[in-house]
Amino acid sequence: NAGVTQTPKFRILKIGQSMTLQCTQDMNHNYMYWYRQDPGMGLKLIYYSVGAGITDKGEVPNGYNVSRSTTEDFPLRLELAAPSQTSVYFCASMARGGVGSPLHFGNGTRLTVT
Amino acid sequence: RKEVEQDPGPFNVPEGATVAFNCTYSNSASQSFFWYRQDCRKEPKLLMSVYSSGNEDGRFTAQLNRASQYISLLIRDSKLSDSATYLCVVNSYVYGNKLVFGAGTILRVKS
């Protein structure tokens, strides 16, 4: 059971380039999330999804897009990368949105935009 | 006011010490509470859920005070391996029932 898998682990982008961060989970979880974590800071929610075909913005969605065509996959798209998007990106999933459900995290993608 | 607030620390303690962290949350409707542990910017890992009556897991004890809207984590007999950042996590209805993370409290256990 792989849990939540993120690819790539590391990436360097030039300003203005675009890329997709991949996230897949094999636990049949309905809820999936993208967080970013800047150095010395807490996790901030970028986008989330409560099921296939449903996505919504979190706290810091600008500069990103997501899609959820299947239960397993929740890719995060960066268009026109900017230095402010240099961060560690974590994808997470949750079995359900009710009381007591913890998050399961992927290993993270470390992105540098120069 | 932030939804979840923690003292960033660092808390520097000797091995064997008892240390406690508090975390306050602003949304009185929150129902799910957790402590996560994060090592060196790796992914956060669930340490323990926090239940209304308080709960214990080995050397770790978590408490919830709904009236004052805070949760606490007590670590007894600290080990070097306990050195990490401890994240307080609370569910929030601001973004459709999401988990909101505090910025974390740094613990350094020294020999």
Short mmCIF file of C-alpha atoms in Angstrom, two decimals:
data_model
loop_
_atom_site.label_atom_id
_atom_site.label_comp_id
_atom_site.label_asym_id
_atom_site.label_seq_id
_atom_site.Cartn_x
_atom_site.Cartn_y
_atom_site.Cartn_z
CA ASN A 1 0.00 0.00 0.00
CA ALA A 2 1.84 3.10 -1.27
CA GLY A 3 -0.42 5.71 0.38
CA VAL A 4 0.04 9.17 -1.13
CA THR A 5 2.68 9.46 -3.85
CA GLN A 6 4.04 12.76 -5.15
CA THR A 7 6.28 13.37 -8.12
CA PRO A 8 8.75 14.86 -8.74
CA LYS A 9 10.63 15.11 -5.44
CA PHE A 10 12.66 18.09 -6.58
CA ARG A 11 12.37 20.57 -9.43
CA ILE A 12 14.02 23.81 -10.50
CA LEU A 13 12.01 26.07 -12.76
CA LYS A 14 12.85 29.28 -14.50
CA ILE A 15 10.56 32.27 -14.12
CA GLY A 16 7.65 31.99 -16.51
CA GLN A 17 7.87 28.23 -17.01
CA SER A 18 5.00 25.97 -16.12
CA MET A 19 4.80 22.50 -14.61
CA THR A 20 2.46 19.99 -13.07
CA LEU A 21 3.02 18.43 -9.67
CA GLN A 22 1.57 14.95 -9.61
CA CYS A 23 -0.25 13.41 -6.65
CA THR A 24 -1.91 10.04 -6.49
CA GLN A 25 -3.34 8.00 -3.63
CA ASP A 26 -4.36 4.36 -3.50
CA MET A 27 -6.49 4.47 -0.35
CA ASN A 28 -9.73 5.38 -2.14
CA HIS A 29 -9.92 8.62 -0.18
CA ASN A 30 -12.48 11.16 -1.31
CA TYR A 31 -10.79 14.23 0.12
CA MET A 32 -7.51 15.50 -1.29
CA TYR A 33 -5.52 18.65 -0.57
CA TRP A 34 -2.56 20.64 -1.74
CA TYR A 35 -0.54 22.59 0.82
CA ARG A 36 2.58 24.69 0.47
CA GLN A 37 5.10 25.29 3.21
CA ASP A 38 7.56 28.16 3.07
CA PRO A 39 10.73 28.09 5.21
CA GLY A 40 9.91 28.51 8.89
CA MET A 41 6.20 28.78 8.20
CA GLY A 42 3.16 26.58 8.62
CA LEU A 43 1.28 24.79 5.88
CA LYS A 44 -1.08 26.86 3.80
CA LEU A 45 -3.94 25.32 1.84
CA ILE A 46 -3.80 25.96 -1.91
CA TYR A 47 -6.67 23.87 -3.28
CA TYR A 48 -8.78 20.98 -2.13
CA SER A 49 -11.20 18.44 -3.54
CA VAL A 50 -14.02 16.55 -1.86
CA GLY A 51 -14.39 14.04 -4.68
CA ALA A 52 -13.83 13.40 -8.35
CA GLY A 53 -14.97 16.34 -10.44
CA ILE A 54 -15.12 18.75 -7.48
CA THR A 55 -12.40 21.22 -6.58
CA ASP A 56 -12.29 24.46 -4.65
CA LYS A 57 -9.88 27.18 -3.62
CA GLY A 58 -8.08 27.24 -0.34
CA GLU A 59 -6.23 30.07 1.35
CA VAL A 60 -3.56 30.76 -1.32
CA PRO A 61 -4.84 29.64 -4.76
CA ASN A 62 -3.41 32.40 -6.97
CA GLY A 63 -1.00 31.13 -9.59
CA TYR A 64 -2.21 27.52 -9.37
CA ASN A 65 -4.84 25.29 -10.89
CA VAL A 66 -6.03 21.79 -10.10
CA SER A 67 -8.20 19.09 -11.57
CA ARG A 68 -9.73 15.92 -10.14
CA SER A 69 -10.83 13.65 -12.94
CA THR A 70 -10.42 10.48 -10.85
CA THR A 71 -10.57 9.62 -7.16
CA GLU A 72 -6.88 8.67 -7.20
CA ASP A 73 -5.25 11.67 -8.87
CA PHE A 74 -5.10 15.34 -7.92
CA PRO A 75 -2.47 17.18 -9.98
CA LEU A 76 -1.44 20.76 -9.22
CA ARG A 77 -0.58 22.99 -12.16
CA LEU A 78 1.71 26.02 -11.92
CA GLU A 79 1.34 28.47 -14.76
CA LEU A 80 3.96 31.20 -15.27
CA ALA A 81 6.16 30.23 -12.33
CA ALA A 82 7.33 33.07 -10.08
CA PRO A 83 10.04 33.18 -7.37
CA SER A 84 7.28 33.55 -4.76
CA GLN A 85 6.23 29.99 -5.60
CA THR A 86 9.51 28.60 -4.34
CA SER A 87 8.31 26.30 -1.59
CA VAL A 88 7.75 22.74 -0.50
CA TYR A 89 4.46 21.36 -1.76
CA PHE A 90 2.60 18.64 0.09
CA CYS A 91 -0.32 16.66 -1.20
CA ALA A 92 -2.56 14.96 1.34
CA SER A 93 -5.67 12.84 1.44
CA MET A 94 -8.36 12.10 3.98
CA ALA A 95 -10.86 9.26 4.09
CA ARG A 96 -13.80 11.48 4.87
CA GLY A 97 -14.43 15.01 6.04
CA GLY A 98 -16.05 14.14 9.30
CA VAL A 99 -14.87 14.41 12.87
CA GLY A 100 -11.63 12.68 13.69
CA SER A 101 -10.30 11.99 10.21
CA PRO A 102 -6.54 12.58 9.96
CA LEU A 103 -4.57 13.59 6.89
CA HIS A 104 -2.19 11.28 5.07
CA PHE A 105 0.68 13.15 3.42
CA GLY A 106 2.91 12.51 0.46
CA ASN A 107 6.67 13.05 0.78
CA GLY A 108 6.54 16.51 -0.74
CA THR A 109 7.89 18.26 -3.84
CA ARG A 110 10.66 20.80 -3.31
CA LEU A 111 10.31 23.50 -5.96
CA THR A 112 12.74 26.32 -6.66
CA VAL A 113 11.89 29.08 -9.12
CA THR A 114 14.85 31.19 -10.27
CA ARG B 1 -6.39 36.66 14.50
CA LYS B 2 -4.98 33.43 13.09
CA GLU B 3 -7.24 30.40 13.18
CA VAL B 4 -4.62 28.33 14.96
CA GLU B 5 -1.81 29.84 17.00
CA GLN B 6 1.21 28.22 18.57
CA ASP B 7 4.27 29.46 20.40
CA PRO B 8 7.04 28.93 17.82
CA GLY B 9 9.66 28.18 20.49
CA PRO B 10 12.21 26.79 20.31
CA PHE B 11 11.83 24.84 23.51
CA ASN B 12 15.28 23.62 24.51
CA VAL B 13 15.07 20.87 27.12
CA PRO B 14 17.42 18.23 28.51
CA GLU B 15 16.79 14.55 28.01
CA GLY B 16 14.33 13.21 30.53
CA ALA B 17 12.53 16.51 30.99
CA THR B 18 8.80 17.04 30.76
CA VAL B 19 7.68 19.67 28.29
CA ALA B 20 4.26 21.03 27.38
CA PHE B 21 2.96 22.95 24.37
CA ASN B 22 -0.28 24.83 24.04
CA CYS B 23 -2.20 25.77 20.95
CA THR B 24 -5.20 28.10 20.71
CA TYR B 25 -7.86 28.02 18.01
CA SER B 26 -10.39 30.68 17.07
CA ASN B 27 -13.27 28.70 15.59
CA SER B 28 -15.52 27.53 18.41
CA ALA B 29 -17.29 25.15 15.99
CA SER B 30 -14.12 23.11 15.43
CA GLN B 31 -14.59 19.45 16.27
CA SER B 32 -11.40 17.66 15.19
CA PHE B 33 -8.06 18.24 16.81
CA PHE B 34 -4.70 16.67 16.15
CA TRP B 35 -1.03 16.93 16.91
CA TYR B 36 1.33 16.24 14.03
CA ARG B 37 5.08 15.95 14.11
CA GLN B 38 7.34 17.26 11.35
CA ASP B 39 11.05 16.51 10.98
CA CYS B 40 13.40 18.71 8.94
CA ARG B 41 10.71 19.85 6.45
CA LYS B 42 9.69 16.30 5.70
CA GLU B 43 6.01 15.55 5.47
CA PRO B 44 4.00 15.99 8.67
CA LYS B 45 3.08 12.76 10.40
CA LEU B 46 0.16 12.21 12.71
CA LEU B 47 1.29 12.02 16.32
CA MET B 48 -2.10 11.72 17.95
CA SER B 49 -5.69 12.80 17.78
CA VAL B 50 -7.04 14.85 20.67
CA TYR B 51 -10.25 13.69 22.28
CA SER B 52 -12.59 15.68 24.49
CA SER B 53 -11.76 13.64 27.59
CA GLY B 54 -8.03 13.84 26.97
CA ASN B 55 -5.94 10.93 25.83
CA GLU B 56 -2.55 9.40 26.34
CA ASP B 57 -0.21 7.49 24.08
CA GLY B 58 2.88 6.31 25.90
CA ARG B 59 4.87 9.38 26.94
CA PHE B 60 2.49 11.75 25.15
CA THR B 61 -0.67 13.22 26.65
CA ALA B 62 -3.09 15.47 24.80
CA GLN B 63 -5.79 17.61 26.37
CA LEU B 64 -8.63 19.69 24.95
CA ASN B 65 -10.16 22.70 26.68
CA ARG B 66 -13.21 23.74 24.68
CA ALA B 67 -14.18 26.58 27.01
CA SER B 68 -10.84 28.32 26.52
CA GLN B 69 -10.37 26.96 23.00
CA TYR B 70 -6.97 25.44 23.38
CA ILE B 71 -5.33 22.07 23.12
CA SER B 72 -2.15 20.94 24.79
CA LEU B 73 0.52 18.33 24.31
CA LEU B 74 2.60 17.02 27.20
CA ILE B 75 5.74 15.00 26.55
CA ARG B 76 7.23 13.14 29.50
CA ASP B 77 10.76 11.74 29.73
CA SER B 78 11.90 13.56 26.58
CA LYS B 79 14.17 11.68 24.20
CA LEU B 80 16.67 13.07 21.71
CA SER B 81 14.46 11.59 19.01
CA ASP B 82 11.57 13.80 20.12
CA SER B 83 13.39 16.80 18.61
CA ALA B 84 11.07 18.02 15.87
CA THR B 85 8.44 20.61 15.08
CA TYR B 86 5.04 19.89 16.57
CA LEU B 87 2.07 21.09 14.59
CA CYS B 88 -1.33 21.78 16.08
CA VAL B 89 -4.11 20.97 13.63
CA VAL B 90 -7.77 21.91 13.88
CA ASN B 91 -10.63 21.42 11.47
CA SER B 92 -12.17 24.58 10.08
CA TYR B 93 -15.35 25.36 8.28
CA VAL B 94 -13.87 28.39 6.54
CA TYR B 95 -12.84 26.22 3.62
CA GLY B 96 -15.59 23.61 3.72
CA ASN B 97 -14.33 21.59 6.68
CA LYS B 98 -10.61 21.58 6.20
CA LEU B 99 -7.73 20.96 8.52
CA VAL B 100 -5.87 24.14 9.42
CA PHE B 101 -2.30 23.94 10.63
CA GLY B 102 -0.56 26.05 13.20
CA ALA B 103 2.93 27.25 12.31
CA GLY B 104 4.44 24.74 14.71
CA THR B 105 6.46 24.65 17.91
CA ILE B 106 10.11 23.65 17.69
CA LEU B 107 11.36 21.22 20.32
CA ARG B 108 15.05 20.53 20.80
CA VAL B 109 16.00 17.84 23.26
CA LYS B 110 19.64 17.89 24.28
CA SER B 111 21.84 15.38 26.03
#
